Amino acid sequence: MSVWLDRALALAERGRGTTHPNPVVGAVVVRDGAVVGEGWHERKGEPHAEVHALRAAGDRAAGATLYVSLEPCDHHGATPPCVDAVIAAGIAKVVVGSLDPNPRTSDGIARLGASGIDVEVVDSPPARRQNEAWRTWIAVGRPFVTYKAAVTLDGRVTVPGSRWVTGQGSRRRVHELRARSDAVAVGMGTVRADAPRLDARDVPVVRQPRRLAFGRGPLPAGSGLELRTGALDDELRALAGEGVQSLLLEGGPTLATAFVEAGLVDKVVLFVAPTLSGAGPTWLGELAEPLGLTGVAVERVGDDVLVEAYVNEP
């Protein structure tokens, strides 16, 4: 992936938290090896990244190359189609980081090509993952589900005699995950055992996530959680209809296994502590068959190791 497309992805992140329910998008206009304009989608209802970048470039956009993290739109929404602006600016080539998965929109790439613009589709994993929640929400009609667990090296979710499994750095990262999620959920077993708050604390938060419990009630008085008692797939589609694009699942092994067996977990995030518990439940129950994961990433967080992998690539 080119340095200019990397720059477009970095610019897109500046809109994180303010574009919802739209995706984050960044764009860079390059002419004769130099950046002449750049922009990002800042807020829903305002101009998209391409328009900001083209306005910054002005007349220098003619004959230039546009690098954009997501396929330019070709439909009327809150703003006019970006494809129209790209064609009118005289752009010679467009490099697209990822395709638009929306089955209800027109094909921006086809219109660009029909107008004589050279189009290169990179469709890179980093570009797709940048909007992984939105992509699942728009294409599949349910939230993107991330299952998170703190585990020991022998796969246990508890350590005898200790309140915590992992260190402070890992616990902070969990709050950051909550802050980036539209909703956080556990099962009723976790509700009864731990009375979890599920809010994001001591980290920057644009808006607190909705806090859910899946299973049979009743909820304890004052829990502050929303009880979801229906079939998992039905509940996820209902949540999607309410604008929930991303769901962070923090329940125990019963809920995790139910979601995995139903094919409703898209990403697994494990914080692994350098501890052998020796006893207690594991983070996942038995499955009917093995499940392969992709896009594995490993990171050191204090003394712990963070492992992320995809069940369903975005």
PDB file of C-alpha atoms in Angstrom:
ATOM      1  CA  MET A   1       0.000   0.000   0.000  1.00  0.00           C
ATOM      2  CA  SER A   2       1.379   3.419  -0.981  1.00  0.00           C
ATOM      3  CA  VAL A   3       2.477   6.119   1.432  1.00  0.00           C
ATOM      4  CA  TRP A   4      -0.331   8.329   0.125  1.00  0.00           C
ATOM      5  CA  LEU A   5      -2.977   5.728   0.844  1.00  0.00           C
ATOM      6  CA  ASP A   6      -1.468   5.299   4.295  1.00  0.00           C
ATOM      7  CA  ARG A   7      -1.875   9.048   4.711  1.00  0.00           C
ATOM      8  CA  ALA A   8      -5.526   8.808   3.653  1.00  0.00           C
ATOM      9  CA  LEU A   9      -6.152   6.169   6.320  1.00  0.00           C
ATOM     10  CA  ALA A  10      -4.444   8.327   8.949  1.00  0.00           C
ATOM     11  CA  LEU A  11      -6.583  11.314   7.962  1.00  0.00           C
ATOM     12  CA  ALA A  12      -9.729   9.193   8.163  1.00  0.00           C
ATOM     13  CA  GLU A  13      -9.050   8.498  11.837  1.00  0.00           C
ATOM     14  CA  ARG A  14      -9.501  12.188  12.605  1.00  0.00           C
ATOM     15  CA  GLY A  15     -13.222  11.668  12.049  1.00  0.00           C
ATOM     16  CA  ARG A  16     -13.453   8.757  14.488  1.00  0.00           C
ATOM     17  CA  GLY A  17     -16.370   9.341  16.837  1.00  0.00           C
ATOM     18  CA  THR A  18     -17.922  12.254  14.932  1.00  0.00           C
ATOM     19  CA  THR A  19     -19.072  10.690  11.632  1.00  0.00           C
ATOM     20  CA  HIS A  20     -21.426   8.047  13.066  1.00  0.00           C
ATOM     21  CA  PRO A  21     -23.378   6.410  11.517  1.00  0.00           C
ATOM     22  CA  ASN A  22     -21.218   7.134   8.464  1.00  0.00           C
ATOM     23  CA  PRO A  23     -17.814   5.491   7.948  1.00  0.00           C
ATOM     24  CA  VAL A  24     -14.536   7.317   8.510  1.00  0.00           C
ATOM     25  CA  VAL A  25     -12.880   8.275   5.211  1.00  0.00           C
ATOM     26  CA  GLY A  26      -9.688  10.117   4.275  1.00  0.00           C
ATOM     27  CA  ALA A  27      -8.495  11.480   0.924  1.00  0.00           C
ATOM     28  CA  VAL A  28      -5.248  12.859  -0.506  1.00  0.00           C
ATOM     29  CA  VAL A  29      -4.702  14.625  -3.853  1.00  0.00           C
ATOM     30  CA  VAL A  30      -1.189  14.160  -5.260  1.00  0.00           C
ATOM     31  CA  ARG A  31       0.278  15.910  -8.302  1.00  0.00           C
ATOM     32  CA  ASP A  32       3.854  15.575  -9.563  1.00  0.00           C
ATOM     33  CA  GLY A  33       4.805  13.638  -6.431  1.00  0.00           C
ATOM     34  CA  ALA A  34       3.557  16.265  -3.967  1.00  0.00           C
ATOM     35  CA  VAL A  35       0.396  16.560  -1.885  1.00  0.00           C
ATOM     36  CA  VAL A  36      -1.750  19.436  -3.141  1.00  0.00           C
ATOM     37  CA  GLY A  37      -4.869  18.740  -1.088  1.00  0.00           C
ATOM     38  CA  GLU A  38      -6.141  16.472   1.651  1.00  0.00           C
ATOM     39  CA  GLY A  39      -9.236  16.043   3.785  1.00  0.00           C
ATOM     40  CA  TRP A  40     -11.378  13.688   5.795  1.00  0.00           C
ATOM     41  CA  HIS A  41     -15.059  13.162   6.526  1.00  0.00           C
ATOM     42  CA  GLU A  42     -15.559  15.237   9.648  1.00  0.00           C
ATOM     43  CA  ARG A  43     -19.240  14.961  10.544  1.00  0.00           C
ATOM     44  CA  LYS A  44     -22.418  13.303   9.292  1.00  0.00           C
ATOM     45  CA  GLY A  45     -24.281  15.576   6.908  1.00  0.00           C
ATOM     46  CA  GLU A  46     -21.153  17.559   6.003  1.00  0.00           C
ATOM     47  CA  PRO A  47     -18.936  17.191   2.886  1.00  0.00           C
ATOM     48  CA  HIS A  48     -17.118  13.915   2.446  1.00  0.00           C
ATOM     49  CA  ALA A  49     -13.347  13.458   2.463  1.00  0.00           C
ATOM     50  CA  GLU A  50     -12.954  13.718  -1.315  1.00  0.00           C
ATOM     51  CA  VAL A  51     -14.740  17.066  -1.452  1.00  0.00           C
ATOM     52  CA  HIS A  52     -12.562  18.541   1.303  1.00  0.00           C
ATOM     53  CA  ALA A  53      -9.391  17.321  -0.445  1.00  0.00           C
ATOM     54  CA  LEU A  54     -10.482  18.591  -3.864  1.00  0.00           C
ATOM     55  CA  ARG A  55     -11.411  21.996  -2.458  1.00  0.00           C
ATOM     56  CA  ALA A  56      -7.995  22.241  -0.837  1.00  0.00           C
ATOM     57  CA  ALA A  57      -6.314  21.315  -4.123  1.00  0.00           C
ATOM     58  CA  GLY A  58      -8.305  23.777  -6.249  1.00  0.00           C
ATOM     59  CA  ASP A  59      -7.084  24.013  -9.857  1.00  0.00           C
ATOM     60  CA  ARG A  60      -4.131  21.767  -9.007  1.00  0.00           C
ATOM     61  CA  ALA A  61      -6.512  18.778  -8.889  1.00  0.00           C
ATOM     62  CA  ALA A  62      -6.668  18.685 -12.713  1.00  0.00           C
ATOM     63  CA  GLY A  63      -4.500  15.793 -13.902  1.00  0.00           C
ATOM     64  CA  ALA A  64      -3.704  14.720 -10.335  1.00  0.00           C
ATOM     65  CA  THR A  65      -4.164  11.386  -8.531  1.00  0.00           C
ATOM     66  CA  LEU A  66      -6.726  11.037  -5.763  1.00  0.00           C
ATOM     67  CA  TYR A  67      -6.020   8.511  -3.015  1.00  0.00           C
ATOM     68  CA  VAL A  68      -9.127   7.687  -0.982  1.00  0.00           C
ATOM     69  CA  SER A  69      -9.571   5.112   1.774  1.00  0.00           C
ATOM     70  CA  LEU A  70     -13.104   4.113   0.677  1.00  0.00           C
ATOM     71  CA  GLU A  71     -14.714   3.954  -2.766  1.00  0.00           C
ATOM     72  CA  PRO A  72     -16.231   7.358  -3.661  1.00  0.00           C
ATOM     73  CA  CYS A  73     -20.011   7.359  -3.323  1.00  0.00           C
ATOM     74  CA  ASP A  74     -22.300   7.622  -6.341  1.00  0.00           C
ATOM     75  CA  HIS A  75     -25.625   8.299  -4.678  1.00  0.00           C
ATOM     76  CA  HIS A  76     -27.497  11.231  -3.221  1.00  0.00           C
ATOM     77  CA  GLY A  77     -27.741  11.234   0.572  1.00  0.00           C
ATOM     78  CA  ALA A  78     -27.202  14.159   2.907  1.00  0.00           C
ATOM     79  CA  THR A  79     -24.605  15.361   0.364  1.00  0.00           C
ATOM     80  CA  PRO A  80     -24.251  15.066  -3.440  1.00  0.00           C
ATOM     81  CA  PRO A  81     -22.316  12.123  -4.946  1.00  0.00           C
ATOM     82  CA  CYS A  82     -18.544  12.413  -4.475  1.00  0.00           C
ATOM     83  CA  VAL A  83     -18.039  10.868  -7.912  1.00  0.00           C
ATOM     84  CA  ASP A  84     -19.494  14.019  -9.483  1.00  0.00           C
ATOM     85  CA  ALA A  85     -16.967  16.208  -7.668  1.00  0.00           C
ATOM     86  CA  VAL A  86     -14.058  13.947  -8.660  1.00  0.00           C
ATOM     87  CA  ILE A  87     -15.030  14.005 -12.337  1.00  0.00           C
ATOM     88  CA  ALA A  88     -15.636  17.768 -12.348  1.00  0.00           C
ATOM     89  CA  ALA A  89     -12.211  18.423 -10.776  1.00  0.00           C
ATOM     90  CA  GLY A  90     -10.408  16.737 -13.688  1.00  0.00           C
ATOM     91  CA  ILE A  91      -8.742  14.023 -11.605  1.00  0.00           C
ATOM     92  CA  ALA A  92      -6.745  11.667 -13.833  1.00  0.00           C
ATOM     93  CA  LYS A  93      -6.491   8.650 -11.527  1.00  0.00           C
ATOM     94  CA  VAL A  94      -8.200   7.403  -8.372  1.00  0.00           C
ATOM     95  CA  VAL A  95      -6.598   4.875  -6.021  1.00  0.00           C
ATOM     96  CA  VAL A  96      -9.218   3.232  -3.795  1.00  0.00           C
ATOM     97  CA  GLY A  97      -8.246   1.645  -0.491  1.00  0.00           C
ATOM     98  CA  SER A  98     -11.446  -0.375  -0.007  1.00  0.00           C
ATOM     99  CA  LEU A  99     -14.680  -1.074  -1.835  1.00  0.00           C
ATOM    100  CA  ASP A 100     -18.056   0.176  -0.612  1.00  0.00           C
ATOM    101  CA  PRO A 101     -19.984  -2.908   0.631  1.00  0.00           C
ATOM    102  CA  ASN A 102     -23.379  -1.183   0.565  1.00  0.00           C
ATOM    103  CA  PRO A 103     -25.563  -3.345  -1.735  1.00  0.00           C
ATOM    104  CA  ARG A 104     -28.062  -0.516  -2.179  1.00  0.00           C
ATOM    105  CA  THR A 105     -25.716   2.088  -3.648  1.00  0.00           C
ATOM    106  CA  SER A 106     -24.548   2.643  -7.196  1.00  0.00           C
ATOM    107  CA  ASP A 107     -21.058   1.713  -8.359  1.00  0.00           C
ATOM    108  CA  GLY A 108     -18.769   4.711  -7.969  1.00  0.00           C
ATOM    109  CA  ILE A 109     -15.822   2.907  -9.546  1.00  0.00           C
ATOM    110  CA  ALA A 110     -17.811   2.094 -12.687  1.00  0.00           C
ATOM    111  CA  ARG A 111     -18.814   5.730 -13.145  1.00  0.00           C
ATOM    112  CA  LEU A 112     -15.262   6.933 -12.655  1.00  0.00           C
ATOM    113  CA  GLY A 113     -14.006   4.453 -15.230  1.00  0.00           C
ATOM    114  CA  ALA A 114     -16.760   5.352 -17.678  1.00  0.00           C
ATOM    115  CA  SER A 115     -15.708   9.003 -17.446  1.00  0.00           C
ATOM    116  CA  GLY A 116     -12.161   8.134 -18.527  1.00  0.00           C
ATOM    117  CA  ILE A 117     -10.528   8.221 -15.094  1.00  0.00           C
ATOM    118  CA  ASP A 118      -7.950   5.517 -14.400  1.00  0.00           C
ATOM    119  CA  VAL A 119      -9.032   3.562 -11.294  1.00  0.00           C
ATOM    120  CA  GLU A 120      -6.842   1.311  -9.152  1.00  0.00           C
ATOM    121  CA  VAL A 121      -8.559  -0.744  -6.435  1.00  0.00           C
ATOM    122  CA  VAL A 122      -6.164  -1.793  -3.678  1.00  0.00           C
ATOM    123  CA  ASP A 123      -8.888  -3.186  -1.378  1.00  0.00           C
ATOM    124  CA  SER A 124      -6.399  -3.574   1.466  1.00  0.00           C
ATOM    125  CA  PRO A 125      -7.089  -5.277   4.823  1.00  0.00           C
ATOM    126  CA  PRO A 126      -6.110  -2.135   6.818  1.00  0.00           C
ATOM    127  CA  ALA A 127      -8.581  -0.046   4.823  1.00  0.00           C
ATOM    128  CA  ARG A 128     -11.380  -2.587   5.285  1.00  0.00           C
ATOM    129  CA  ARG A 129     -10.673  -3.050   8.974  1.00  0.00           C
ATOM    130  CA  GLN A 130     -10.746   0.689   9.566  1.00  0.00           C
ATOM    131  CA  ASN A 131     -14.521   0.558   9.035  1.00  0.00           C
ATOM    132  CA  GLU A 132     -15.103  -3.050  10.068  1.00  0.00           C
ATOM    133  CA  ALA A 133     -18.167  -2.287  12.192  1.00  0.00           C
ATOM    134  CA  TRP A 134     -19.827  -0.102   9.573  1.00  0.00           C
ATOM    135  CA  ARG A 135     -19.088  -2.626   6.821  1.00  0.00           C
ATOM    136  CA  THR A 136     -20.822  -5.451   8.694  1.00  0.00           C
ATOM    137  CA  TRP A 137     -23.725  -3.226   9.723  1.00  0.00           C
ATOM    138  CA  ILE A 138     -24.350  -1.959   6.193  1.00  0.00           C
ATOM    139  CA  ALA A 139     -23.773  -5.249   4.345  1.00  0.00           C
ATOM    140  CA  VAL A 140     -25.080  -7.908   6.744  1.00  0.00           C
ATOM    141  CA  GLY A 141     -27.659  -5.964   8.737  1.00  0.00           C
ATOM    142  CA  ARG A 142     -26.318  -6.654  12.222  1.00  0.00           C
ATOM    143  CA  PRO A 143     -23.621  -5.204  14.478  1.00  0.00           C
ATOM    144  CA  PHE A 144     -19.980  -6.234  14.149  1.00  0.00           C
ATOM    145  CA  VAL A 145     -19.409  -8.409  17.233  1.00  0.00           C
ATOM    146  CA  THR A 146     -16.090  -8.471  19.083  1.00  0.00           C
ATOM    147  CA  TYR A 147     -15.663 -11.023  21.852  1.00  0.00           C
ATOM    148  CA  LYS A 148     -13.216  -9.918  24.544  1.00  0.00           C
ATOM    149  CA  ALA A 149     -11.802 -12.003  27.370  1.00  0.00           C
ATOM    150  CA  ALA A 150      -9.005 -11.786  29.910  1.00  0.00           C
ATOM    151  CA  VAL A 151      -7.407 -15.220  30.234  1.00  0.00           C
ATOM    152  CA  THR A 152      -4.476 -17.009  31.774  1.00  0.00           C
ATOM    153  CA  LEU A 153      -1.961 -19.023  29.765  1.00  0.00           C
ATOM    154  CA  ASP A 154      -4.003 -22.145  30.493  1.00  0.00           C
ATOM    155  CA  GLY A 155      -7.123 -20.463  29.118  1.00  0.00           C
ATOM    156  CA  ARG A 156      -8.916 -19.759  32.418  1.00  0.00           C
ATOM    157  CA  VAL A 157     -10.977 -16.653  33.069  1.00  0.00           C
ATOM    158  CA  THR A 158     -10.377 -16.604  36.815  1.00  0.00           C
ATOM    159  CA  VAL A 159      -7.346 -16.800  39.087  1.00  0.00           C
ATOM    160  CA  PRO A 160      -7.955 -18.251  42.567  1.00  0.00           C
ATOM    161  CA  GLY A 161      -7.479 -15.604  45.251  1.00  0.00           C
ATOM    162  CA  SER A 162      -7.242 -12.686  42.796  1.00  0.00           C
ATOM    163  CA  ARG A 163      -9.838 -10.187  41.635  1.00  0.00           C
ATOM    164  CA  TRP A 164      -8.049  -9.536  38.339  1.00  0.00           C
ATOM    165  CA  VAL A 165      -6.674 -11.869  35.675  1.00  0.00           C
ATOM    166  CA  THR A 166      -4.646  -9.287  33.736  1.00  0.00           C
ATOM    167  CA  GLY A 167      -2.723  -6.117  34.562  1.00  0.00           C
ATOM    168  CA  GLN A 168      -3.737  -2.483  34.722  1.00  0.00           C
ATOM    169  CA  GLY A 169      -2.642  -1.739  31.150  1.00  0.00           C
ATOM    170  CA  SER A 170      -4.910  -4.446  29.777  1.00  0.00           C
ATOM    171  CA  ARG A 171      -7.814  -3.234  31.891  1.00  0.00           C
ATOM    172  CA  ARG A 172      -7.384   0.275  30.502  1.00  0.00           C
ATOM    173  CA  ARG A 173      -7.424  -1.106  26.972  1.00  0.00           C
ATOM    174  CA  VAL A 174     -10.759  -2.779  27.749  1.00  0.00           C
ATOM    175  CA  HIS A 175     -12.213   0.603  28.704  1.00  0.00           C
ATOM    176  CA  GLU A 176     -10.877   2.008  25.427  1.00  0.00           C
ATOM    177  CA  LEU A 177     -12.640  -0.811  23.576  1.00  0.00           C
ATOM    178  CA  ARG A 178     -15.864   0.052  25.372  1.00  0.00           C
ATOM    179  CA  ALA A 179     -15.462   3.722  24.499  1.00  0.00           C
ATOM    180  CA  ARG A 180     -15.222   2.815  20.788  1.00  0.00           C
ATOM    181  CA  SER A 181     -18.228   0.469  20.873  1.00  0.00           C
ATOM    182  CA  ASP A 182     -21.880   1.315  20.370  1.00  0.00           C
ATOM    183  CA  ALA A 183     -22.917  -1.338  22.874  1.00  0.00           C
ATOM    184  CA  VAL A 184     -21.340  -3.668  25.452  1.00  0.00           C
ATOM    185  CA  ALA A 185     -23.011  -6.897  26.539  1.00  0.00           C
ATOM    186  CA  VAL A 186     -22.736  -9.793  29.005  1.00  0.00           C
ATOM    187  CA  GLY A 187     -24.895 -12.782  29.860  1.00  0.00           C
ATOM    188  CA  MET A 188     -27.130 -13.117  32.896  1.00  0.00           C
ATOM    189  CA  GLY A 189     -24.624 -15.378  34.616  1.00  0.00           C
ATOM    190  CA  THR A 190     -22.074 -12.554  34.585  1.00  0.00           C
ATOM    191  CA  VAL A 191     -24.740 -10.080  35.723  1.00  0.00           C
ATOM    192  CA  ARG A 192     -25.581 -12.203  38.766  1.00  0.00           C
ATOM    193  CA  ALA A 193     -21.974 -13.041  39.613  1.00  0.00           C
ATOM    194  CA  ASP A 194     -20.236  -9.703  39.043  1.00  0.00           C
ATOM    195  CA  ALA A 195     -22.882  -6.938  38.767  1.00  0.00           C
ATOM    196  CA  PRO A 196     -20.809  -5.340  35.969  1.00  0.00           C
ATOM    197  CA  ARG A 197     -21.111  -1.654  35.116  1.00  0.00           C
ATOM    198  CA  LEU A 198     -19.935  -2.045  31.481  1.00  0.00           C
ATOM    199  CA  ASP A 199     -19.290   1.687  31.056  1.00  0.00           C
ATOM    200  CA  ALA A 200     -16.037   3.234  29.823  1.00  0.00           C
ATOM    201  CA  ARG A 201     -14.091   4.824  32.677  1.00  0.00           C
ATOM    202  CA  ASP A 202     -10.911   6.920  32.917  1.00  0.00           C
ATOM    203  CA  VAL A 203     -10.515   7.104  29.103  1.00  0.00           C
ATOM    204  CA  PRO A 204     -11.724   9.680  26.544  1.00  0.00           C
ATOM    205  CA  VAL A 205     -15.355   8.962  25.624  1.00  0.00           C
ATOM    206  CA  VAL A 206     -17.446  10.626  22.912  1.00  0.00           C
ATOM    207  CA  ARG A 207     -20.545   8.769  24.082  1.00  0.00           C
ATOM    208  CA  GLN A 208     -21.001   5.909  26.543  1.00  0.00           C
ATOM    209  CA  PRO A 209     -22.021   2.570  25.008  1.00  0.00           C
ATOM    210  CA  ARG A 210     -25.410   1.018  25.538  1.00  0.00           C
ATOM    211  CA  ARG A 211     -25.114  -1.639  28.242  1.00  0.00           C
ATOM    212  CA  LEU A 212     -26.896  -4.926  27.557  1.00  0.00           C
ATOM    213  CA  ALA A 213     -27.574  -8.304  29.132  1.00  0.00           C
ATOM    214  CA  PHE A 214     -28.555 -11.319  27.019  1.00  0.00           C
ATOM    215  CA  GLY A 215     -30.658 -14.044  28.616  1.00  0.00           C
ATOM    216  CA  ARG A 216     -33.579 -14.593  30.933  1.00  0.00           C
ATOM    217  CA  GLY A 217     -34.322 -12.003  33.596  1.00  0.00           C
ATOM    218  CA  PRO A 218     -35.110 -10.490  35.812  1.00  0.00           C
ATOM    219  CA  LEU A 219     -32.258  -8.023  36.082  1.00  0.00           C
ATOM    220  CA  PRO A 220     -31.165  -7.076  39.589  1.00  0.00           C
ATOM    221  CA  ALA A 221     -32.651  -3.811  40.805  1.00  0.00           C
ATOM    222  CA  GLY A 222     -30.533  -0.830  39.802  1.00  0.00           C
ATOM    223  CA  SER A 223     -28.337  -2.720  37.324  1.00  0.00           C
ATOM    224  CA  GLY A 224     -28.891  -0.085  34.633  1.00  0.00           C
ATOM    225  CA  LEU A 225     -28.638  -2.742  31.905  1.00  0.00           C
ATOM    226  CA  GLU A 226     -31.032  -3.430  29.033  1.00  0.00           C
ATOM    227  CA  LEU A 227     -32.317  -6.999  29.009  1.00  0.00           C
ATOM    228  CA  ARG A 228     -32.444  -8.740  25.591  1.00  0.00           C
ATOM    229  CA  THR A 229     -34.350 -12.019  25.825  1.00  0.00           C
ATOM    230  CA  GLY A 230     -34.937 -12.987  22.189  1.00  0.00           C
ATOM    231  CA  ALA A 231     -32.977 -15.188  19.813  1.00  0.00           C
ATOM    232  CA  LEU A 232     -29.458 -13.815  19.354  1.00  0.00           C
ATOM    233  CA  ASP A 233     -29.754 -13.191  15.626  1.00  0.00           C
ATOM    234  CA  ASP A 234     -33.099 -11.454  16.065  1.00  0.00           C
ATOM    235  CA  GLU A 235     -31.753  -9.266  18.850  1.00  0.00           C
ATOM    236  CA  LEU A 236     -28.675  -8.285  16.822  1.00  0.00           C
ATOM    237  CA  ARG A 237     -30.807  -7.295  13.845  1.00  0.00           C
ATOM    238  CA  ALA A 238     -33.052  -5.266  16.130  1.00  0.00           C
ATOM    239  CA  LEU A 239     -30.005  -3.514  17.584  1.00  0.00           C
ATOM    240  CA  ALA A 240     -28.725  -2.794  14.075  1.00  0.00           C
ATOM    241  CA  GLY A 241     -32.067  -1.185  13.282  1.00  0.00           C
ATOM    242  CA  GLU A 242     -31.526   1.055  16.302  1.00  0.00           C
ATOM    243  CA  GLY A 243     -28.164   2.203  14.940  1.00  0.00           C
ATOM    244  CA  VAL A 244     -25.857  -0.146  16.862  1.00  0.00           C
ATOM    245  CA  GLN A 245     -22.962  -0.924  14.519  1.00  0.00           C
ATOM    246  CA  SER A 246     -20.477  -2.419  16.994  1.00  0.00           C
ATOM    247  CA  LEU A 247     -21.089  -4.761  19.925  1.00  0.00           C
ATOM    248  CA  LEU A 248     -18.395  -5.655  22.450  1.00  0.00           C
ATOM    249  CA  LEU A 249     -19.213  -8.980  24.086  1.00  0.00           C
ATOM    250  CA  GLU A 250     -17.731  -9.468  27.544  1.00  0.00           C
ATOM    251  CA  GLY A 251     -19.786 -12.387  28.806  1.00  0.00           C
ATOM    252  CA  GLY A 252     -18.587 -15.684  30.185  1.00  0.00           C
ATOM    253  CA  PRO A 253     -18.036 -18.939  28.294  1.00  0.00           C
ATOM    254  CA  THR A 254     -21.746 -19.806  28.003  1.00  0.00           C
ATOM    255  CA  LEU A 255     -22.581 -16.615  26.117  1.00  0.00           C
ATOM    256  CA  ALA A 256     -19.339 -16.696  24.121  1.00  0.00           C
ATOM    257  CA  THR A 257     -19.980 -20.267  22.972  1.00  0.00           C
ATOM    258  CA  ALA A 258     -23.578 -19.466  22.003  1.00  0.00           C
ATOM    259  CA  PHE A 259     -22.469 -16.495  19.883  1.00  0.00           C
ATOM    260  CA  VAL A 260     -19.605 -18.415  18.256  1.00  0.00           C
ATOM    261  CA  GLU A 261     -21.763 -21.453  17.481  1.00  0.00           C
ATOM    262  CA  ALA A 262     -24.361 -19.145  15.895  1.00  0.00           C
ATOM    263  CA  GLY A 263     -21.690 -17.574  13.657  1.00  0.00           C
ATOM    264  CA  LEU A 264     -22.236 -14.181  15.260  1.00  0.00           C
ATOM    265  CA  VAL A 265     -18.712 -13.396  16.496  1.00  0.00           C
ATOM    266  CA  ASP A 266     -16.594 -11.479  13.981  1.00  0.00           C
ATOM    267  CA  LYS A 267     -13.462 -10.790  16.013  1.00  0.00           C
ATOM    268  CA  VAL A 268     -11.786 -12.280  19.072  1.00  0.00           C
ATOM    269  CA  VAL A 269      -9.701 -10.151  21.433  1.00  0.00           C
ATOM    270  CA  LEU A 270      -7.823 -11.995  24.177  1.00  0.00           C
ATOM    271  CA  PHE A 271      -5.715 -10.370  26.886  1.00  0.00           C
ATOM    272  CA  VAL A 272      -3.427 -13.192  28.004  1.00  0.00           C
ATOM    273  CA  ALA A 273      -1.755 -12.980  31.403  1.00  0.00           C
ATOM    274  CA  PRO A 274       1.546 -14.750  32.233  1.00  0.00           C
ATOM    275  CA  THR A 275      -0.245 -16.915  34.820  1.00  0.00           C
ATOM    276  CA  LEU A 276      -1.275 -20.555  35.122  1.00  0.00           C
ATOM    277  CA  SER A 277      -4.550 -20.579  36.993  1.00  0.00           C
ATOM    278  CA  GLY A 278      -4.817 -24.331  37.334  1.00  0.00           C
ATOM    279  CA  ALA A 279      -8.563 -24.214  37.986  1.00  0.00           C
ATOM    280  CA  GLY A 280     -11.768 -22.522  36.911  1.00  0.00           C
ATOM    281  CA  PRO A 281     -13.758 -22.110  33.703  1.00  0.00           C
ATOM    282  CA  THR A 282     -12.130 -21.598  30.324  1.00  0.00           C
ATOM    283  CA  TRP A 283     -13.099 -18.669  28.099  1.00  0.00           C
ATOM    284  CA  LEU A 284     -14.877 -20.803  25.504  1.00  0.00           C
ATOM    285  CA  GLY A 285     -16.845 -24.030  25.738  1.00  0.00           C
ATOM    286  CA  GLU A 286     -16.740 -26.977  23.364  1.00  0.00           C
ATOM    287  CA  LEU A 287     -17.553 -26.318  19.713  1.00  0.00           C
ATOM    288  CA  ALA A 288     -19.103 -28.660  17.179  1.00  0.00           C
ATOM    289  CA  GLU A 289     -16.033 -28.285  14.964  1.00  0.00           C
ATOM    290  CA  PRO A 290     -12.755 -26.340  14.820  1.00  0.00           C
ATOM    291  CA  LEU A 291     -12.903 -22.713  13.722  1.00  0.00           C
ATOM    292  CA  GLY A 292     -10.077 -21.106  11.753  1.00  0.00           C
ATOM    293  CA  LEU A 293      -9.099 -17.498  12.427  1.00  0.00           C
ATOM    294  CA  THR A 294      -7.419 -14.941  10.163  1.00  0.00           C
ATOM    295  CA  GLY A 295      -5.633 -11.608  10.452  1.00  0.00           C
ATOM    296  CA  VAL A 296      -3.910 -12.554  13.701  1.00  0.00           C
ATOM    297  CA  ALA A 297      -2.113  -9.687  15.469  1.00  0.00           C
ATOM    298  CA  VAL A 298      -0.104  -9.877  18.687  1.00  0.00           C
ATOM    299  CA  GLU A 299       0.910  -6.986  20.944  1.00  0.00           C
ATOM    300  CA  ARG A 300       2.603  -6.678  24.322  1.00  0.00           C
ATOM    301  CA  VAL A 301       0.535  -4.779  26.924  1.00  0.00           C
ATOM    302  CA  GLY A 302       2.584  -4.492  30.095  1.00  0.00           C
ATOM    303  CA  ASP A 303       3.253  -8.052  31.244  1.00  0.00           C
ATOM    304  CA  ASP A 304       0.287  -9.333  29.257  1.00  0.00           C
ATOM    305  CA  VAL A 305      -0.054 -10.252  25.591  1.00  0.00           C
ATOM    306  CA  LEU A 306      -2.956  -8.992  23.479  1.00  0.00           C
ATOM    307  CA  VAL A 307      -4.041 -11.392  20.720  1.00  0.00           C
ATOM    308  CA  GLU A 308      -6.560 -10.259  18.099  1.00  0.00           C
ATOM    309  CA  ALA A 309      -7.950 -12.382  15.267  1.00  0.00           C
ATOM    310  CA  TYR A 310     -10.919 -12.413  12.915  1.00  0.00           C
ATOM    311  CA  VAL A 311     -13.584 -15.067  12.618  1.00  0.00           C
ATOM    312  CA  ASN A 312     -15.258 -13.043   9.849  1.00  0.00           C
ATOM    313  CA  GLU A 313     -13.011 -10.617   7.969  1.00  0.00           C
ATOM    314  CA  PRO A 314     -14.755  -7.276   7.278  1.00  0.00           C
TER     315      PRO A 314
END
